[in-house]
Tab-separated table of C-alpha atoms in Angstrom:
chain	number	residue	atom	x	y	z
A	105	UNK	CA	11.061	-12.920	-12.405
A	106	UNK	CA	10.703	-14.326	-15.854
A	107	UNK	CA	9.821	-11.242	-17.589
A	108	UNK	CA	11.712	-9.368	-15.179
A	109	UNK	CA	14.897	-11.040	-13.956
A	110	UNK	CA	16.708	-8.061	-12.739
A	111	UNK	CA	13.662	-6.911	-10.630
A	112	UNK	CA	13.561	-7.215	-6.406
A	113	UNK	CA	11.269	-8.170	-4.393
A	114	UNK	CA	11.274	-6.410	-0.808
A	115	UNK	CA	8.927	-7.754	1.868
A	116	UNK	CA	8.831	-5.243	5.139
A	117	UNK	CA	7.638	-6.590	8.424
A	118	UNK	CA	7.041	-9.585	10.969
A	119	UNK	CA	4.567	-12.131	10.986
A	120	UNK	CA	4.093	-15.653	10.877
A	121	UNK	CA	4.267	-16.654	7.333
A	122	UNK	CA	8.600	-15.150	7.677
A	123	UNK	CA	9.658	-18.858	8.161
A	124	UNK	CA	8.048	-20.034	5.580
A	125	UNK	CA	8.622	-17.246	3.483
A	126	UNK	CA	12.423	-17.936	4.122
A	127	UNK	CA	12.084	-21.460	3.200
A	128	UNK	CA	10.063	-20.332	-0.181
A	129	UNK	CA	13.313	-17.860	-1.421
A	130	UNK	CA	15.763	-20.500	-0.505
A	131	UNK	CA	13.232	-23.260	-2.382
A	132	UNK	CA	13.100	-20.908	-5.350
A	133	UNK	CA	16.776	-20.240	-5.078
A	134	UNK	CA	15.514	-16.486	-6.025
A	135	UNK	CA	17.599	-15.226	-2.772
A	136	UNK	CA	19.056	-12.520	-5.304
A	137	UNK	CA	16.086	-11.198	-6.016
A	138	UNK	CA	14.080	-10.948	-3.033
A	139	UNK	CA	14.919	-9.311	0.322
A	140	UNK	CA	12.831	-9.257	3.963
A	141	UNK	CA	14.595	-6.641	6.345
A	142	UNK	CA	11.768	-7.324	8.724
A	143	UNK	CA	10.173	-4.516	10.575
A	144	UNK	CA	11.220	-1.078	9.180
A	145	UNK	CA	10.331	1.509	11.583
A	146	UNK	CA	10.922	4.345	8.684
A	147	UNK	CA	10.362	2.921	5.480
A	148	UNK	CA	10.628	6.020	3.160
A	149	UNK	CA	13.829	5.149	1.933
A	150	UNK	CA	12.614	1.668	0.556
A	151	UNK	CA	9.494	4.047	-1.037
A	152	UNK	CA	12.211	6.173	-2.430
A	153	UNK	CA	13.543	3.417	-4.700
A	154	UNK	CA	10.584	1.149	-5.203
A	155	UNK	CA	8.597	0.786	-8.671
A	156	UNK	CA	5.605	-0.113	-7.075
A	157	UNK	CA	4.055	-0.977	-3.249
A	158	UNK	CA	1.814	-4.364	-3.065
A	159	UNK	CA	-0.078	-4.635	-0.675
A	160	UNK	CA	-2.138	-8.176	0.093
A	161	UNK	CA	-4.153	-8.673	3.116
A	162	UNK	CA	-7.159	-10.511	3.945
A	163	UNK	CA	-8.794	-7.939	6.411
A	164	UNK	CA	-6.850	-4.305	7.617
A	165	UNK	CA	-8.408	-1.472	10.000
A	166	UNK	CA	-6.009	1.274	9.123
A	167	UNK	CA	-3.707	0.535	6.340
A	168	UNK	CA	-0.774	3.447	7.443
A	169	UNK	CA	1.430	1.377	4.996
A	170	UNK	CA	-0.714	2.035	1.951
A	171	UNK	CA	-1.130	5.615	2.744
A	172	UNK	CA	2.472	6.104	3.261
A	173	UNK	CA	3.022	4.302	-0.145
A	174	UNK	CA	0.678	6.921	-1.965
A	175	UNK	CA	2.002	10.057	-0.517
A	176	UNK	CA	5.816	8.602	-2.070
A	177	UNK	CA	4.051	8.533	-5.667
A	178	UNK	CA	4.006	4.554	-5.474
A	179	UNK	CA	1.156	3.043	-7.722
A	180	UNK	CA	-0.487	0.992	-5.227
A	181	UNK	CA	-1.489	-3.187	-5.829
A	182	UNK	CA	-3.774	-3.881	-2.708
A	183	UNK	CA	-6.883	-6.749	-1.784
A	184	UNK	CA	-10.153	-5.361	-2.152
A	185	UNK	CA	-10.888	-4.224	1.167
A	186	UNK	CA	-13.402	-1.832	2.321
A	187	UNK	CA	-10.483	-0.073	4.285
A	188	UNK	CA	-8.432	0.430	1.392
A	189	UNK	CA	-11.671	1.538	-0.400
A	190	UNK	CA	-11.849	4.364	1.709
A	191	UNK	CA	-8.281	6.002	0.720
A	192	UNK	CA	-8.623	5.021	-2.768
A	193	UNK	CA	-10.345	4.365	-5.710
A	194	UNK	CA	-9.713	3.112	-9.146
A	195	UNK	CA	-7.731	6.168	-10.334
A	196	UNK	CA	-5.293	5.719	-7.899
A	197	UNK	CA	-5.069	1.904	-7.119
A	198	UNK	CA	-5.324	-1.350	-8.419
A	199	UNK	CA	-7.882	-3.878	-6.536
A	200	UNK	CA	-7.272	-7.549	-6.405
A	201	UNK	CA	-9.589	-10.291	-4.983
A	202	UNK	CA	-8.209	-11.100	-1.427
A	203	UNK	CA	-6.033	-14.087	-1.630
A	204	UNK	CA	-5.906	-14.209	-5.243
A	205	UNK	CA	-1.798	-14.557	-5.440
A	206	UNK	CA	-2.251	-15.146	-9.751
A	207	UNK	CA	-4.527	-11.487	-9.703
A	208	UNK	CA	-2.115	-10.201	-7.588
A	209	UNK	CA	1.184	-11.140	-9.828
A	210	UNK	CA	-0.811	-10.360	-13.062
A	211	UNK	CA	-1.335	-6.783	-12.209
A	212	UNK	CA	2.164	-5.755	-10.580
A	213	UNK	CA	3.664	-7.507	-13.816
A	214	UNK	CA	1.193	-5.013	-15.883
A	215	UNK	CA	2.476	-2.148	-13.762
A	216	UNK	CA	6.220	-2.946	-14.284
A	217	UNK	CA	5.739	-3.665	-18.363
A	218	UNK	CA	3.785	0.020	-19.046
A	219	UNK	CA	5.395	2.481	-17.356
A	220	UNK	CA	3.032	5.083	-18.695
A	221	UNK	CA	0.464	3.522	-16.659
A	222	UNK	CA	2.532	2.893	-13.379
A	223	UNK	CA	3.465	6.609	-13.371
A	224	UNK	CA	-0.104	8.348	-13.778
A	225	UNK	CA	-1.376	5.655	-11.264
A	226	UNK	CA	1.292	6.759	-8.667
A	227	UNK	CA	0.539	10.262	-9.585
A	228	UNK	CA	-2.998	10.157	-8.732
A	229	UNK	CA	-2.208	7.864	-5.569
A	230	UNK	CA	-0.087	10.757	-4.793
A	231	UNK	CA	-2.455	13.711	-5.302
A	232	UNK	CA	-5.745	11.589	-3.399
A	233	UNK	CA	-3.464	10.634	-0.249
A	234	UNK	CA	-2.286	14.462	-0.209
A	235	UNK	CA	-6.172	15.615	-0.409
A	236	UNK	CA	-7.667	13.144	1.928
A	237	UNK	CA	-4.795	13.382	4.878
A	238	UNK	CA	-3.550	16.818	4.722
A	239	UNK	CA	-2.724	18.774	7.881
A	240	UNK	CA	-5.558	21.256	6.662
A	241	UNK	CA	-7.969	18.125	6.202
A	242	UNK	CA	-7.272	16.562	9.544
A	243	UNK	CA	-8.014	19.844	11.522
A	244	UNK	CA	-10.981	20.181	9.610
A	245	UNK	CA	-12.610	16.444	10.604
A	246	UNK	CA	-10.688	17.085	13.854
A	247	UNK	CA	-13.139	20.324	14.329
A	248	UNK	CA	-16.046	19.318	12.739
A	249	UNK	CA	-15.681	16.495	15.547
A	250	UNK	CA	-15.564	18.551	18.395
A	251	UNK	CA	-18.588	20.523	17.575
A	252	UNK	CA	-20.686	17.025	17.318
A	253	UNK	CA	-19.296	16.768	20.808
A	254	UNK	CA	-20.255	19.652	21.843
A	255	UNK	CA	-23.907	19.673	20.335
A	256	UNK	CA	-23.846	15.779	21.666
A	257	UNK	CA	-24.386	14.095	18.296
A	258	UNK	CA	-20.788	12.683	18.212
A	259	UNK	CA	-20.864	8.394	17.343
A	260	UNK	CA	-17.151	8.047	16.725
A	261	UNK	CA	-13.874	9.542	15.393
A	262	UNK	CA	-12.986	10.825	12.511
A	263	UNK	CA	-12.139	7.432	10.429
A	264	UNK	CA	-9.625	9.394	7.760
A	265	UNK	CA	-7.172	10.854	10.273
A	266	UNK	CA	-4.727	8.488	11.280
């Protein structure tokens, strides 16, 4: 908020760390600048207006958030986690050590300072989440699956189509 007084900060969901989280803005007396609706059931119209998606986690199976981020064009801030690994790459994300809050703030305050850079990430988070979880894509893995069933080979689901 230094460099950046006018911008927001919107946390969606529940979880435990909310009270504290409350206690933190009201601490900070930065309740201008940062908002937590809670759960969002549809949160395309937060994607609509954000700048950028963060997403920090210490472990994540499917990360539906992230992929929702990328297919609104959102450059994406997210813990290195082999899950997130799997829907993204350098091109189209930035990686952060899990738990490492000053990585984490250094690298969305890059993103917001050089536009240049926020755009062509979000554009290539865009164009990888569009490749990898098509419609076309899914029925693909969904029929390559059933003939592995059907020639008994099958070990598990597809792990792209969520």
């Amino acid at each position: 908020l230094r460099r950046f007084p006018h911008a927001r900060l919107i946390i969606l969901g529940e979880g435990l760390e909310r009270p504290r989280l409350e206690r933190l803005v009201r601490t900070l007396d930065i309740e201008a600048n940062v908002q937590l609706p809670g759960f969002v059931s549809n949160p395309w119209s937060y994607f609509q207006t954000a700048t950028l998606f963060a997403f920090p986690s210490f472990s994540e199976g499917q990360p539906l958030a992230v992929v929702e981020a990328m297919l609104a064009g959102l450059p994406v801030v997210a813990s290195d986690l082999d899950a997130l690994r799997e829907i993204g790459d350098d091109a189209c994300m930035v990686f952060v050590p899990p738990g490492d809050i000053d990585a984490l703030a250094e690298e969305m305050t890059f993103l917001l300072a050089n536009p240049e850079v926020r755009v062509k990430l979000g554009a290539n988070a865009q164009r990888r989440a569009r490749s990898i979880f098509s419609e076309k894509t899914a029925i693909e893995e969904y029929k390559d699956t059933i003939r592995e069933v059907l020639k008994g080979g099958i070990k598990q689901a597809p792990s792209k189509v969520l």
